[in-house]
């Protein structure tokens, strides 16, 4: 059933909108959904459609950033040849 | 005699000079041949009155001086009558043979000198002659007449060619001082060249170096570095080099005389042998001296050194230059300048030649520079060479190659893709296997693999490649005892990335990753709890245990995506700990623990356990997190544990979630609350 998703409607609509967003975010971050959660998304395909464009574009959870190693803390001993 | 100074570390300038001569000298100055023909100075035409006089002095009688001539003219007349210009002819003096005139008395030392010259010309080595000549020559070097000074300088230069006479010269501080002054005050190039040559000769012995040093020779030689005459430059830099090598206090003296400011511009010269000496001077002056390094930077040193590295093939020069770059590469200010000047690319040109010492120096320098080069372009060739060097058995080479690759793949997706395409994954796995307990190899190798397995277009390829090249058991093994925490930290991060690939989940489980991670997590967490009361962060091998907690939980989070792994993780009684971690003050720890609970909550049994542990309270708090990832995981866990709960509970979750979504839009929040029939709270009005 497609529903209007304009914010400020009923609490039930709010709940659906939030849950759809949370589930879409989970998927975006690579997490799994339960079968009932997948069904929920199929049920509210219209809301899904409108929420998709509002998801942040960047990847949310990519783990710790790369960090450089500082090798030049001490001068390597010089041996004159 | 010149050969005897070829000590360890000093460049063989004898051959340099020979070659130098071929390039620059029109005539034999006597340096190599030891010829005594230096007295004729046809190489210089800068001043008049200078003629060949070989042979003419052997038979010249004692000259009688005209009273009206100046002392200089009289001395010149006595010594070198052929140089007299018109109007200065000698005239006989009427005198009583028993009573010498003042002039005649003055002339006598000159006569002695002339005799000395005569003997020298006739190849007679006599220290005694030199001894008698030295005081007179010292005076003449300070004469007002530049021609006299010039002649005296040439004679002294000649005296330095013979060991016996040179020894006499060196023992006279007054003489050496006079040479230094004559060089400084020289109005003609020939005198400057001659005196510089004298100092150069003297600098081959310890006593000579000391004499030059004590006579203020260093500031004088530094000034000569501005000379436009190549031969003077050569003498000056070589003499300074000898001083820097063998004379205590010379480095400080050169620095005080602003030597670096004069030496760095010489990098623009084009003679490779000259440049080799120049760069060696820079290395001697800057090693361990931060101020010197900054002066070199301020005078364009990095650019000049990189230019040489890029454009020359003379091995000795490349080696001395690489040594200066190595010294500068530990300086935080020089590092970016060297990188900006193209230092990485230039050094990378010399990694496949035949000079091992050059390759090793370039590698150490590249390693030092690498953390400042993560955004450099054009390193494709270098990356390829480094991947190939991962096959080496030389531990120095491995240390450098892994280190450089680790840094160059840091936050650089293009480099990551290139290294993956060049077969870097397999090569790094082999390096890890060969590293054993050598942390200087293992840590950067694992870090590099961690970089390759995330955040670029071929990260999935890399994740698969680790498994395909039998890397998973080797990687998991790195978590075992004895723990070197930087390696453990890097390995945990790598395992997290590997688990992103579904095909790796089972192999990781089979290799025993899960119990190892859980045990590490427990150990690290206990450590942080032990020190929590003292409000002190503990470091082990430079790693905080909070970082291990975060890393292990993060890896378990991704591993928990697999149903069997999920079960194994939950079966190890980890849920209470994960719930406790929700209270961590470290945001990342909150994120990963909410994340792992989110995955575990997919299983009903685990969801109930999570609820039983009282996770709802901290999770409700986390709904308000500014971090959208944290809020999402928290909401997901709450949804999952509230599936079977009452509608009131679910409504409360919804309200809390709505609250967090609209916390920046109070008006909208008010509308929602009115619709839901809720009364405003104090908390809300404060927002």
XYZ file of C-alpha atoms in Angstrom:
768
model
C 0.000 0.000 0.000
C 1.469 3.305 -0.995
C 1.123 6.048 1.562
C 1.793 9.751 1.693
C 4.868 10.444 3.728
C 4.606 14.195 4.406
C 6.091 14.815 7.855
C 3.853 15.967 10.671
C 1.046 13.580 9.701
C 0.081 10.806 12.097
C 2.486 9.177 14.541
C 1.955 5.970 12.676
C 3.182 7.595 9.483
C 6.149 8.958 11.385
C 6.955 5.530 12.682
C 6.862 4.056 9.182
C 9.011 6.814 7.798
C 11.604 6.437 10.520
C 11.713 2.687 10.317
C 12.055 2.756 6.544
C 14.950 5.197 6.855
C 16.666 3.102 9.526
C 16.323 -0.066 7.442
C 17.567 1.634 4.290
C 20.543 3.014 6.200
C 21.301 -0.447 7.540
C 21.328 -1.842 4.050
C 23.516 0.983 2.854
C 26.000 0.203 5.614
C 26.081 -3.427 4.513
C 24.075 -4.913 7.356
C 21.570 -7.719 7.019
C 17.800 -7.352 7.476
C 15.372 -9.894 8.919
C 12.775 -11.401 6.570
C 10.051 -9.330 8.252
C 12.104 -6.182 7.807
C 12.527 -6.918 4.109
C 8.743 -7.463 3.915
C 8.200 -4.150 5.704
C 10.216 -2.350 3.049
C 8.301 -4.042 0.264
C 5.083 -2.995 1.959
C 6.012 0.637 2.045
C 7.693 0.875 -1.326
C 6.430 4.424 -1.849
C 8.024 5.644 1.344
C 11.171 3.763 0.405
C 11.273 5.549 -2.903
C 11.017 8.981 -1.369
C 13.501 8.187 1.397
C 16.165 6.826 -0.938
C 17.013 10.245 -2.297
C 17.347 11.634 1.202
C 19.913 9.156 2.382
C 23.403 10.569 2.817
C 25.534 10.007 -0.265
C 28.759 9.114 1.476
C 29.449 5.732 3.015
C 28.570 5.832 6.685
C 30.503 3.016 8.185
C 33.717 2.162 6.447
C 35.688 1.343 9.502
C 38.744 3.156 10.807
C 40.502 5.557 8.424
C 43.963 4.793 7.065
C 46.742 6.293 9.180
C 50.314 6.991 8.076
C 53.299 5.588 9.924
C 55.920 8.152 10.913
C 59.280 6.585 10.092
C 61.429 9.686 10.299
C 61.276 10.052 14.047
C 64.969 9.426 14.409
C 67.784 9.837 11.971
C 69.066 6.565 10.582
C 72.636 5.996 11.672
C 75.054 6.991 8.996
C 77.972 4.781 8.059
C 80.527 6.468 5.877
C 81.688 4.025 3.248
C 102.475 12.914 -0.583
C 99.056 13.827 -1.775
C 98.139 10.163 -1.913
C 98.895 9.674 1.772
C 95.853 11.676 2.688
C 93.425 9.309 1.072
C 91.843 8.287 4.338
C 88.673 6.365 4.813
C 85.729 8.388 3.782
C 87.511 11.094 1.873
C 87.004 11.246 -1.815
C 89.897 10.494 -4.063
C 90.417 13.934 -5.334
C 93.718 13.094 -6.930
C 91.947 11.530 -9.814
C 89.373 14.277 -9.580
C 92.028 16.895 -9.983
C 93.524 15.093 -12.944
C 90.213 14.978 -14.645
C 89.432 18.447 -13.452
C 92.623 19.635 -15.037
C 91.684 18.106 -18.313
C 88.452 19.934 -18.257
C 89.444 23.230 -16.822
C 93.151 23.765 -16.741
C 94.915 25.025 -19.775
C 98.297 24.448 -18.249
C 99.913 22.158 -15.781
C 99.738 23.857 -12.398
C 102.061 21.292 -10.956
C 99.455 19.571 -8.805
C 99.789 16.254 -10.494
C 103.148 16.421 -12.129
C 104.927 18.120 -9.295
C 106.674 20.087 -11.959
C 108.550 23.107 -10.854
C 107.474 25.152 -13.769
C 104.803 26.902 -11.770
C 106.930 29.967 -11.798
C 105.761 30.729 -15.249
C 102.208 31.804 -15.052
C 101.227 32.193 -18.627
C 97.811 30.926 -17.654
C 97.020 34.353 -16.338
C 97.012 37.391 -18.499
C 95.156 39.572 -16.093
C 97.946 41.788 -15.154
C 100.859 43.260 -16.982
C 104.505 42.869 -16.298
C 104.262 39.163 -15.901
C 106.629 37.313 -18.118
C 108.439 34.041 -18.317
C 111.691 34.224 -16.578
C 112.920 30.692 -16.384
C 116.623 30.704 -16.754
C 116.927 34.448 -16.696
C 117.463 34.644 -12.975
C 120.228 32.086 -12.847
C 122.776 34.391 -14.279
C 121.469 37.822 -13.296
C 123.925 39.780 -11.211
C 123.050 41.584 -8.038
C 121.003 44.602 -9.019
C 121.861 48.026 -7.725
C 118.788 49.962 -6.783
C 117.874 53.492 -7.692
C 117.158 55.630 -4.661
C 113.959 57.085 -6.058
C 112.219 53.762 -6.410
C 109.758 52.642 -3.756
C 110.692 49.799 -1.495
C 108.409 47.544 -3.476
C 110.015 48.575 -6.692
C 113.413 48.022 -5.190
C 112.523 44.563 -3.961
C 111.004 43.731 -7.270
C 114.073 45.021 -9.001
C 116.296 42.934 -6.798
C 114.361 39.774 -7.346
C 112.982 40.142 -10.826
C 114.798 42.723 -12.775
C 113.154 41.679 -15.974
C 109.825 42.917 -14.683
C 110.990 46.481 -14.291
C 109.081 48.884 -16.525
C 110.627 51.764 -18.368
C 112.025 54.423 -16.042
C 112.858 51.960 -13.376
C 116.198 50.811 -14.642
C 118.680 49.900 -12.050
C 121.544 52.320 -11.593
C 124.846 51.559 -9.970
C 125.420 52.902 -6.513
C 128.803 54.365 -5.733
C 129.802 52.821 -2.484
C 132.574 51.864 -0.196
C 132.668 48.087 -0.408
C 133.226 47.906 3.309
C 130.120 49.934 4.072
C 126.855 48.651 2.683
C 124.104 51.093 1.883
C 120.766 50.724 3.573
C 119.400 49.540 0.347
C 122.103 46.994 -0.057
C 121.415 45.798 3.455
C 117.743 45.500 2.581
C 118.605 43.747 -0.563
C 120.543 40.994 1.169
C 117.520 38.955 2.363
C 116.153 39.231 -1.120
C 119.395 37.896 -2.367
C 119.077 34.937 -0.070
C 115.634 34.447 -1.379
C 116.825 34.574 -4.903
C 119.419 31.980 -4.115
C 116.742 29.815 -2.642
C 114.711 30.132 -5.772
C 117.712 29.322 -7.834
C 118.246 26.146 -5.903
C 114.621 25.222 -6.125
C 114.655 25.692 -9.804
C 117.621 23.422 -9.920
C 115.597 20.715 -8.086
C 117.277 21.062 -4.782
C 115.195 19.919 -1.808
C 116.302 21.694 1.252
C 114.230 22.309 4.312
C 116.837 24.676 5.551
C 116.440 26.814 2.489
C 112.745 26.892 3.035
C 113.324 27.835 6.657
C 115.374 30.789 5.629
C 112.891 31.768 2.971
C 109.790 31.510 5.125
C 110.153 34.716 7.169
C 110.929 36.708 4.077
C 108.131 35.162 2.109
C 105.758 35.873 4.954
C 106.670 39.554 4.772
C 106.414 39.626 1.018
C 102.958 38.116 1.078
C 101.837 41.182 2.978
C 103.500 43.585 0.621
C 101.622 46.531 -0.822
C 102.665 45.665 -4.334
C 100.337 43.026 -5.730
C 102.972 41.802 -8.107
C 105.297 41.072 -5.223
C 102.523 39.282 -3.412
C 101.813 37.293 -6.518
C 105.365 36.186 -6.903
C 105.677 35.304 -3.284
C 102.490 33.279 -3.511
C 103.787 31.383 -6.462
C 106.990 30.577 -4.658
C 105.138 29.369 -1.616
C 102.957 27.263 -3.872
C 106.076 25.753 -5.330
C 107.404 25.030 -1.858
C 104.284 23.078 -1.009
C 105.069 20.611 -3.745
C 107.954 19.124 -1.848
C 107.388 17.336 1.402
C 110.354 18.782 3.262
C 109.564 22.361 2.393
C 105.878 21.842 2.942
C 106.565 20.657 6.464
C 108.453 23.854 7.160
C 105.616 25.978 5.856
C 103.060 24.190 7.944
C 105.017 24.827 11.098
C 104.867 28.567 10.613
C 101.527 29.967 11.740
C 102.636 33.366 10.531
C 103.172 31.995 7.061
C 99.839 30.218 6.893
C 98.134 33.310 8.235
C 99.865 35.403 5.606
C 98.681 33.047 2.879
C 95.129 33.269 4.191
C 95.259 37.037 4.264
C 96.830 37.246 0.829
C 94.055 35.053 -0.514
C 91.392 37.199 1.075
C 92.925 40.474 -0.101
C 93.987 39.294 -3.531
C 93.214 41.814 -6.239
C 94.096 39.473 -9.051
C 92.837 36.048 -9.861
C 96.241 34.471 -10.106
C 97.192 35.371 -6.564
C 93.865 34.144 -5.306
C 94.295 30.908 -7.196
C 97.837 30.414 -6.015
C 97.107 31.019 -2.383
C 94.034 28.813 -2.532
C 96.219 26.147 -4.026
C 98.680 26.514 -1.141
C 95.938 26.010 1.421
C 94.661 23.069 -0.559
C 98.086 21.428 -0.464
C 98.484 22.079 3.228
C 95.074 20.604 3.954
C 96.365 17.117 3.237
C 98.087 16.931 6.585
C 96.864 17.176 10.115
C 99.253 20.016 10.952
C 98.197 21.863 7.865
C 94.533 21.547 8.699
C 95.143 22.818 12.188
C 97.239 25.714 10.909
C 94.579 26.726 8.409
C 91.890 26.430 11.050
C 93.805 28.522 13.564
C 94.673 31.181 11.003
C 91.060 31.971 10.237
C 91.280 30.023 7.013
C 87.716 28.836 7.145
C 85.935 32.187 6.814
C 88.428 33.094 4.082
C 87.777 29.880 2.174
C 84.039 30.342 2.531
C 84.381 33.759 0.943
C 86.258 32.207 -1.965
C 83.180 30.119 -2.705
C 81.718 33.196 -4.348
C 84.566 33.342 -6.853
C 83.620 33.110 -10.522
C 86.827 31.216 -11.218
C 86.281 27.464 -11.326
C 89.753 26.505 -10.189
C 89.535 28.734 -7.129
C 86.157 27.230 -6.339
C 87.621 23.777 -6.614
C 90.500 24.525 -4.280
C 88.213 26.218 -1.780
C 85.575 23.505 -1.630
C 88.112 20.711 -1.523
C 90.071 22.377 1.255
C 86.893 22.991 3.219
C 85.923 19.361 2.637
C 89.203 18.173 4.113
C 88.704 20.454 7.075
C 85.171 19.213 7.616
C 86.342 15.633 7.428
C 89.377 15.799 9.662
C 89.557 19.016 11.641
C 87.755 19.276 14.932
C 85.779 22.481 15.199
C 85.684 22.982 11.448
C 81.956 22.251 11.125
C 81.047 24.871 13.666
C 83.424 27.364 12.061
C 81.964 26.798 8.610
C 78.451 27.233 9.954
C 79.436 30.413 11.791
C 80.997 31.787 8.619
C 77.654 31.312 6.837
C 79.215 28.529 4.846
C 75.939 26.789 4.113
C 74.511 29.889 2.468
C 77.526 29.892 0.124
C 77.688 26.162 -0.498
C 74.061 25.450 -1.371
C 74.080 27.715 -4.464
C 77.035 25.687 -5.769
C 74.600 22.849 -6.417
C 73.839 24.627 -9.679
C 77.324 23.873 -11.014
C 77.655 21.161 -13.607
C 80.876 19.299 -12.863
C 79.920 15.957 -11.284
C 83.150 15.594 -9.304
C 82.802 19.103 -7.946
C 79.199 18.414 -7.038
C 80.188 15.225 -5.249
C 82.509 17.162 -2.951
C 79.924 19.906 -2.469
C 77.162 17.524 -1.509
C 79.462 15.660 0.831
C 80.184 18.974 2.570
C 76.466 19.549 2.984
C 76.053 16.113 4.510
C 78.871 16.681 6.959
C 77.433 20.017 8.002
C 73.807 19.004 8.317
C 73.984 15.552 9.902
C 72.426 15.881 13.350
C 72.172 19.666 13.077
C 68.635 20.933 12.713
C 69.597 24.552 12.162
C 71.833 23.615 9.251
C 69.013 21.652 7.690
C 66.744 24.687 7.891
C 69.390 26.902 6.301
C 69.766 24.428 3.462
C 66.000 24.500 3.018
C 65.893 28.295 3.048
C 68.519 28.410 0.288
C 66.745 26.050 -2.075
C 68.665 22.914 -1.131
C 65.875 20.377 -1.752
C 65.287 21.594 -5.300
C 68.983 21.527 -6.123
C 69.508 18.072 -4.676
C 66.485 16.613 -6.413
C 67.677 18.132 -9.692
C 71.003 16.346 -9.326
C 69.288 13.075 -8.454
C 67.146 13.349 -11.534
C 69.794 14.409 -14.053
C 73.133 12.808 -13.246
C 74.517 9.305 -13.603
C 77.854 9.545 -11.791
C 77.438 6.979 -8.999
C 79.526 8.729 -6.385
C 77.596 11.958 -6.857
C 74.243 10.189 -6.697
C 75.363 8.460 -3.529
C 76.592 11.610 -1.755
C 73.434 13.451 -2.825
C 71.234 10.632 -1.545
C 73.018 10.894 1.779
C 72.166 14.583 2.092
C 68.563 13.861 1.158
C 68.474 11.125 3.775
C 69.684 13.554 6.423
C 67.162 16.190 5.347
C 64.351 13.651 5.088
C 63.978 13.422 8.867
C 63.432 17.161 9.125
C 59.695 17.972 9.209
C 60.238 21.200 7.264
C 62.482 19.759 4.568
C 60.337 16.698 4.001
C 57.427 18.346 2.212
C 59.821 20.527 0.219
C 61.719 17.478 -1.048
C 58.460 15.770 -1.948
C 57.121 18.859 -3.720
C 60.338 19.121 -5.717
C 59.710 15.620 -7.090
C 62.026 13.812 -4.705
C 60.021 10.594 -4.581
C 60.059 10.193 -8.340
C 63.731 11.125 -8.618
C 64.858 8.711 -5.908
C 62.687 6.026 -7.427
C 64.792 6.234 -10.600
C 67.757 4.639 -8.844
C 66.278 1.539 -7.275
C 67.176 -0.876 -10.027
C 70.814 -0.063 -10.713
C 73.913 -1.928 -9.657
C 74.994 0.216 -6.732
C 73.675 -1.420 -3.583
C 74.669 1.461 -1.343
C 72.792 3.906 -3.565
C 69.675 1.723 -3.653
C 69.680 1.334 0.124
C 70.115 5.075 0.739
C 67.332 5.907 -1.693
C 65.060 3.394 0.026
C 65.682 4.752 3.529
C 65.092 8.271 2.262
C 61.902 7.282 0.470
C 60.680 5.601 3.621
C 61.328 8.726 5.683
C 59.573 10.890 3.113
C 56.650 8.573 2.471
C 54.263 9.899 5.086
C 54.449 13.315 3.391
C 53.914 11.864 -0.079
C 50.485 10.312 0.187
C 49.022 12.813 -2.301
C 51.817 12.701 -4.885
C 51.063 11.772 -8.476
C 53.279 9.927 -10.874
C 54.487 7.245 -8.505
C 53.294 4.338 -10.627
C 56.794 3.250 -11.545
C 58.008 3.471 -7.978
C 55.078 1.418 -6.700
C 55.784 -1.289 -9.224
C 59.454 -1.486 -8.258
C 58.565 -1.643 -4.567
C 56.162 -4.531 -5.116
C 58.965 -6.387 -6.872
C 61.324 -5.643 -3.963
C 58.926 -7.399 -1.610
C 60.451 -10.594 -2.945
C 63.845 -9.709 -1.533
C 65.505 -11.596 1.321
C 67.324 -8.473 2.458
C 65.606 -7.345 5.648
C 66.565 -3.700 5.084
C 65.012 -3.749 1.661
C 61.861 -5.442 3.000
C 61.584 -2.962 5.857
C 61.760 -0.060 3.449
C 59.550 -1.488 0.707
C 56.761 -2.441 3.109
C 57.010 0.874 4.926
C 56.885 2.974 1.791
C 54.017 0.962 0.324
C 52.072 1.185 3.555
C 52.267 4.970 3.570
C 51.764 5.505 -0.157
C 48.562 3.444 -0.071
C 47.283 5.393 2.895
C 44.066 7.222 1.894
C 45.118 7.123 -1.746
C 42.638 5.111 -3.779
C 44.616 5.364 -6.996
C 47.769 3.984 -5.421
C 45.745 1.238 -3.749
C 44.308 0.163 -7.077
C 47.702 0.258 -8.779
C 49.414 -1.806 -6.083
C 46.588 -4.347 -6.192
C 46.927 -4.561 -9.960
C 50.704 -5.016 -9.710
C 50.174 -8.133 -7.581
C 50.836 -6.334 -4.326
C 48.500 -8.506 -2.254
C 50.328 -11.740 -2.960
C 53.721 -10.083 -2.543
C 52.703 -8.574 0.804
C 51.433 -11.920 2.068
C 54.805 -13.448 1.280
C 56.523 -10.581 3.043
C 54.354 -11.196 6.119
C 55.245 -14.878 6.044
C 58.951 -14.096 5.733
C 58.861 -11.345 8.326
C 58.444 -13.723 11.223
C 58.890 -11.640 14.330
C 60.477 -8.682 12.588
C 57.902 -6.043 13.477
C 59.503 -3.432 11.233
C 58.448 -5.597 8.303
C 55.269 -7.202 9.637
C 53.527 -4.056 10.836
C 53.793 -2.019 7.615
C 53.051 -5.114 5.509
C 49.817 -5.761 7.389
C 48.908 -2.074 7.293
C 49.435 -2.059 3.546
C 47.148 -5.071 3.179
C 44.583 -3.327 5.340
C 44.750 -0.274 3.055
C 44.408 -2.409 -0.060
C 41.316 -4.171 1.249
C 39.136 -1.091 1.664
C 38.038 2.175 0.050
C 39.022 1.750 -3.579
C 37.560 0.263 -6.713
C 39.513 -2.999 -6.382
C 39.106 -3.566 -2.645
C 36.891 -6.611 -3.237
C 39.528 -7.975 -5.580
C 42.123 -7.503 -2.840
C 39.899 -9.089 -0.191
C 39.499 -12.143 -2.407
C 43.168 -12.189 -3.332
C 44.194 -12.575 0.311
C 42.132 -15.730 0.536
C 43.218 -17.031 -2.864
C 46.882 -16.671 -1.947
C 46.402 -18.585 1.317
C 46.815 -15.440 3.373
C 44.004 -15.959 5.883
C 45.689 -18.492 8.198
C 48.896 -16.412 8.169
C 46.989 -13.262 9.055
C 44.988 -14.870 11.867
C 48.191 -16.340 13.277
C 49.494 -12.790 13.818
C 46.927 -12.413 16.599
C 48.729 -15.019 18.667
C 51.299 -14.603 21.405
C 53.650 -12.902 21.883
C 51.571 -9.803 21.297
C 53.280 -6.913 19.590
C 50.390 -4.536 19.842
C 50.944 -2.407 16.701
C 50.925 -5.605 14.632
C 47.852 -6.881 16.517
C 46.048 -3.598 15.927
C 46.846 -3.633 12.209
C 45.843 -7.302 11.883
C 42.501 -6.761 13.576
C 41.750 -3.982 11.102
C 42.743 -6.209 8.198
C 40.509 -9.029 9.425
C 37.586 -6.617 9.607
C 38.152 -5.689 5.961
C 38.569 -9.317 4.909
C 35.238 -10.154 6.542
C 33.525 -7.640 4.243
C 33.916 -10.302 1.561
C 31.293 -13.012 2.150
C 33.571 -15.688 0.714
C 36.109 -14.975 3.483
C 33.697 -15.472 6.376
C 34.008 -19.247 6.597
C 37.793 -19.371 6.089
C 38.205 -16.759 8.834
C 36.051 -18.804 11.158
C 37.921 -21.967 10.294
C 41.241 -20.288 10.974
C 40.055 -19.541 14.497
C 39.684 -15.784 14.162
C 36.646 -15.479 16.430
C 37.988 -16.925 19.696
C 41.261 -15.049 19.204
C 39.427 -11.768 18.699
C 37.119 -12.338 21.645
C 40.022 -13.155 23.960
C 41.961 -10.121 22.842
C 38.890 -7.990 23.383
C 38.403 -9.332 26.900
C 42.051 -8.811 27.778
C 42.115 -5.268 26.419
C 38.809 -4.347 28.041
C 39.959 -5.633 31.429
C 43.045 -3.492 31.039
C 41.037 -0.348 30.342
C 38.775 -1.078 33.341
C 41.791 -1.553 35.592
C 43.032 1.911 34.748
C 39.645 3.612 34.491
C 39.713 4.777 38.110
C 43.151 6.338 37.736
C 41.886 8.316 34.707
C 45.065 7.307 32.987
C 45.321 5.985 29.488
C 47.565 2.983 29.195
C 49.832 2.415 26.261
C 51.457 -0.864 25.414
C 54.065 -0.731 22.661
C 52.591 2.682 21.882
C 49.044 1.381 21.433
C 46.107 2.202 23.716
C 44.020 -0.748 24.822
C 40.890 1.255 23.890
C 42.100 0.984 20.307
C 42.271 -2.809 20.625
C 38.767 -2.866 22.121
C 37.472 -0.806 19.221
C 39.325 -2.833 16.602
C 38.284 -6.259 17.885
C 34.669 -5.246 18.297
C 34.708 -3.754 14.823
C 36.044 -6.969 13.333
C 33.485 -9.047 15.225
C 30.766 -6.680 13.974
C 31.555 -7.534 10.367
C 32.150 -11.202 11.087
C 28.684 -11.283 12.689
C 27.103 -10.695 9.292
C 27.591 -14.407 8.714
C 24.917 -16.510 10.530
C 27.349 -19.181 11.739
C 29.861 -16.625 12.920
C 27.062 -14.755 14.641
C 26.195 -17.910 16.563
C 29.788 -18.548 17.554
C 30.263 -14.966 18.758
C 27.092 -15.046 20.850
C 28.007 -18.442 22.283
C 31.165 -16.984 23.780
C 29.082 -14.880 26.196
C 30.062 -11.652 24.539
C 26.661 -9.938 24.702
C 27.034 -8.572 28.251
C 30.384 -7.063 27.261
C 28.987 -5.482 24.096
C 26.147 -3.947 26.092
C 28.646 -2.592 28.580
C 30.631 -1.067 25.727
C 27.589 0.986 24.739
C 28.483 3.145 27.735
C 32.020 3.816 26.463
C 33.103 7.445 26.235
C 34.795 6.634 22.922
C 32.365 7.293 20.078
C 33.891 4.679 17.799
C 33.518 2.024 20.494
C 29.858 2.970 20.850
C 29.430 2.605 17.110
C 31.009 -0.811 16.750
C 29.325 -2.266 19.805
C 25.906 -0.992 18.624
C 26.832 -2.426 15.237
C 27.693 -5.895 16.493
C 24.568 -5.974 18.689
C 22.536 -4.960 15.641
C 23.805 -8.019 13.779
C 23.462 -10.361 16.753
C 19.889 -9.146 17.319
C 18.926 -10.743 14.005
C 18.765 -13.981 16.005
C 15.778 -14.046 18.324
C 17.623 -15.724 21.151
C 20.364 -13.110 21.054
C 17.788 -10.313 20.842
C 16.243 -11.581 24.086
C 19.646 -11.767 25.749
C 20.427 -8.231 24.642
C 17.158 -7.028 26.119
C 17.772 -8.961 29.316
C 21.107 -7.209 29.692
C 19.290 -3.879 29.889
C 20.488 -2.614 26.538
C 17.351 -0.502 25.953
C 18.434 2.312 28.223
C 21.807 3.036 26.649
C 20.360 2.409 23.204
C 17.630 4.993 23.749
C 20.391 7.459 24.589
C 22.288 6.537 21.456
C 19.251 7.369 19.324
C 20.160 10.997 19.954
C 23.702 10.583 18.729
C 24.990 13.079 16.159
C 26.588 10.130 14.463
C 23.996 8.793 12.071
C 25.630 5.367 12.010
C 25.317 5.034 15.773
C 21.708 6.246 15.774
C 20.839 3.800 13.005
C 22.346 0.788 14.734
C 20.730 1.737 18.020
C 17.331 2.156 16.369
C 17.697 -1.166 14.553
C 18.519 -3.015 17.773
C 15.542 -1.411 19.505
C 13.239 -2.341 16.626
C 14.497 -5.891 16.750
C 14.194 -6.353 20.492
C 10.770 -4.699 20.492
C 9.247 -6.966 17.858
C 7.397 -8.960 20.449
C 6.909 -6.107 22.848
C 3.731 -4.192 23.630
C 2.546 -1.431 21.325
C 3.199 1.069 24.110
C 6.828 0.088 24.113
C 7.016 0.371 20.359
C 5.341 3.746 20.467
C 7.868 4.918 23.018
C 10.672 3.796 20.754
C 9.031 5.599 17.900
C 8.636 8.752 19.906
C 12.244 8.688 20.985
C 13.340 8.129 17.440
C 11.138 10.920 16.174
C 12.495 13.153 18.910
C 15.989 12.550 17.728
C 15.072 13.094 14.094
C 13.399 16.418 14.813
C 15.627 17.721 17.546
C 16.867 20.481 15.237
C 13.385 21.487 14.175
C 11.397 22.332 17.340
C 8.329 23.561 15.445
C 7.954 20.290 13.545
C 8.528 18.388 16.787
C 5.720 20.361 18.408
C 3.354 19.476 15.575
C 4.152 15.782 15.969
C 3.703 15.888 19.719
C 0.312 17.657 19.392
C -0.783 15.029 16.917
C 0.328 12.301 19.257
C -1.509 13.955 22.185
C 1.628 14.344 24.273
C 2.219 17.078 26.826
C 5.406 19.138 26.590
C 8.202 18.304 29.003
C 10.706 20.637 30.690
C 13.394 18.994 28.604
C 11.609 19.875 25.395
C 11.098 23.528 26.214
C 14.771 23.842 27.040
C 15.551 22.649 23.474
